């Protein structure tokens, strides 16, 4: 099962003139695809992306099991201009908490809150913004997200990125 794992390789699909993003999720030890994450905005928002930067528009990213196609969880981002509050829901639609973007940080990052608005973790980025650490409130490292380079051609001519996610 996807959520029972502690190590993931997430690879954004490359496409020309795409209105939505799709991410393949692999087991990095076996190279087997174990899930898929799909950016699924509403119909009107999808076409509004032709005129407005998609970062400013609301969207939902749904994460599915590869084998069964079952929904694992959803991430919902409202439209924003400054600091987004990104909500997370389980497969049954139960609210699990949210991420809130930091402001004025060199490497970027987020604070993570539970449904009762209690901070449960922090995500800190490095100065390049390519590597992130999940930290508990007491400073313990809970996991990492590390960008994997795909080669000079892909890096120069696409915005598709790949990351390794490891959880403690």
XYZ file of C-alpha atoms in Angstrom:
168
model
C 0.000 0.000 0.000
C 1.263 3.457 -0.938
C 0.913 5.106 2.476
C 2.690 2.251 4.278
C 5.980 3.138 2.585
C 8.775 5.409 3.809
C 10.653 6.059 0.541
C 9.227 7.495 -2.703
C 10.570 8.705 -6.039
C 8.214 11.341 -7.520
C 8.664 12.239 -11.176
C 6.702 14.972 -12.926
C 5.552 14.021 -16.407
C 6.867 16.152 -19.258
C 4.229 17.419 -21.695
C 3.880 20.241 -24.185
C 1.255 22.909 -23.422
C -0.234 21.043 -20.480
C -3.026 22.567 -18.407
C -2.627 20.079 -15.537
C 0.313 18.334 -13.905
C 0.733 14.595 -13.371
C 3.334 12.974 -11.136
C 4.318 9.320 -11.235
C 5.247 7.839 -7.848
C 7.791 5.000 -7.810
C 9.429 2.709 -5.286
C 13.079 3.823 -5.744
C 14.394 0.399 -4.700
C 12.453 -1.594 -7.335
C 11.625 1.131 -9.910
C 8.016 -0.107 -9.775
C 5.306 2.524 -10.113
C 3.255 2.529 -6.902
C 1.054 5.586 -7.321
C 0.095 8.624 -9.310
C -0.692 12.200 -8.294
C -2.948 14.231 -10.568
C -3.579 17.956 -10.560
C -7.363 18.066 -11.030
C -8.735 21.628 -11.085
C -12.391 22.240 -11.908
C -13.260 22.607 -15.597
C -13.499 26.399 -15.605
C -10.243 26.813 -13.705
C -8.450 24.458 -16.107
C -9.206 26.715 -19.062
C -8.562 29.904 -17.079
C -4.966 28.625 -16.832
C -4.586 29.632 -20.480
C -4.823 33.275 -19.359
C -3.671 33.323 -15.712
C -0.607 31.808 -14.038
C -1.760 28.488 -12.561
C 0.043 29.261 -9.278
C -2.585 31.956 -8.645
C -5.588 29.669 -9.238
C -7.218 27.069 -6.971
C -6.602 23.359 -7.582
C -6.839 19.897 -6.058
C -4.078 17.286 -6.299
C -5.384 13.765 -5.778
C -2.991 10.915 -4.992
C -4.053 7.422 -6.119
C -2.780 3.863 -5.593
C -1.302 2.528 -8.841
C -2.713 -1.011 -8.579
C -6.269 -0.256 -7.487
C -6.750 3.348 -8.567
C -8.100 4.053 -5.076
C -7.771 7.589 -3.743
C -5.178 7.843 -0.916
C -5.491 11.546 -0.049
C -6.165 14.972 -1.553
C -4.371 18.283 -1.295
C -6.473 21.386 -1.948
C -4.926 24.749 -2.665
C -7.066 27.874 -2.889
C -6.155 30.633 -5.283
C -3.676 33.003 -3.687
C -1.416 35.961 -4.218
C 0.764 35.796 -1.138
C 0.777 32.899 1.368
C -1.287 29.814 0.544
C -3.041 27.642 3.097
C -2.972 24.182 1.521
C -5.464 21.762 3.091
C -5.010 17.967 3.263
C -7.893 15.445 3.314
C -7.886 11.652 3.610
C -9.628 9.384 1.066
C -12.911 9.742 2.948
C -12.797 13.540 2.793
C -11.833 13.976 6.453
C -9.774 17.112 7.066
C -6.279 16.171 8.324
C -4.671 19.614 8.594
C -2.881 22.136 6.456
C 0.426 23.568 5.259
C 1.042 27.301 5.440
C 3.831 28.897 3.437
C 6.567 30.838 5.190
C 7.306 34.392 4.154
C 10.678 36.048 3.756
C 12.777 32.875 3.990
C 15.865 32.239 1.914
C 15.172 28.568 1.148
C 11.409 28.605 1.441
C 9.357 26.255 3.511
C 6.087 25.595 5.265
C 4.598 25.107 8.680
C 2.356 22.051 9.091
C -0.724 22.230 11.318
C -3.222 19.642 12.546
C -7.019 20.176 12.371
C -6.925 21.981 15.746
C -4.455 24.594 14.369
C -1.560 23.199 16.422
C 1.809 23.265 14.647
C 3.023 19.667 14.298
C 6.032 20.123 12.003
C 8.038 22.491 9.861
C 9.453 22.050 6.378
C 12.702 23.958 5.863
C 14.345 24.478 2.497
C 18.002 25.069 1.752
C 19.184 28.299 0.118
C 18.735 26.816 -3.384
C 15.191 25.662 -2.622
C 15.852 22.148 -3.962
C 16.192 20.212 -0.728
C 13.800 20.236 2.195
C 13.778 18.777 5.701
C 10.686 17.841 7.728
C 11.295 18.809 11.357
C 9.265 18.062 14.493
C 8.685 20.970 16.906
C 11.533 19.616 19.079
C 13.944 19.745 16.095
C 13.995 15.997 15.292
C 14.192 15.277 11.585
C 11.078 13.462 10.350
C 12.055 13.205 6.696
C 13.620 14.816 3.646
C 12.717 15.835 0.116
C 15.673 15.963 -2.267
C 15.646 17.071 -5.904
C 17.137 14.568 -8.336
C 18.799 16.031 -11.402
C 17.532 14.685 -14.724
C 20.297 15.825 -17.041
C 21.168 19.126 -18.632
C 18.678 18.849 -21.513
C 15.667 18.165 -19.350
C 16.672 20.748 -16.752
C 17.156 23.491 -19.369
C 14.145 22.825 -21.571
C 11.405 21.642 -19.195
C 10.071 22.567 -15.798
C 9.443 18.910 -14.893
C 11.306 17.903 -11.751
C 11.953 14.668 -9.877
C 12.298 14.241 -6.112
C 13.135 11.563 -3.574
C 10.961 11.689 -0.451
C 12.184 9.787 2.604
C 10.296 9.611 5.891
C 11.775 8.562 9.237
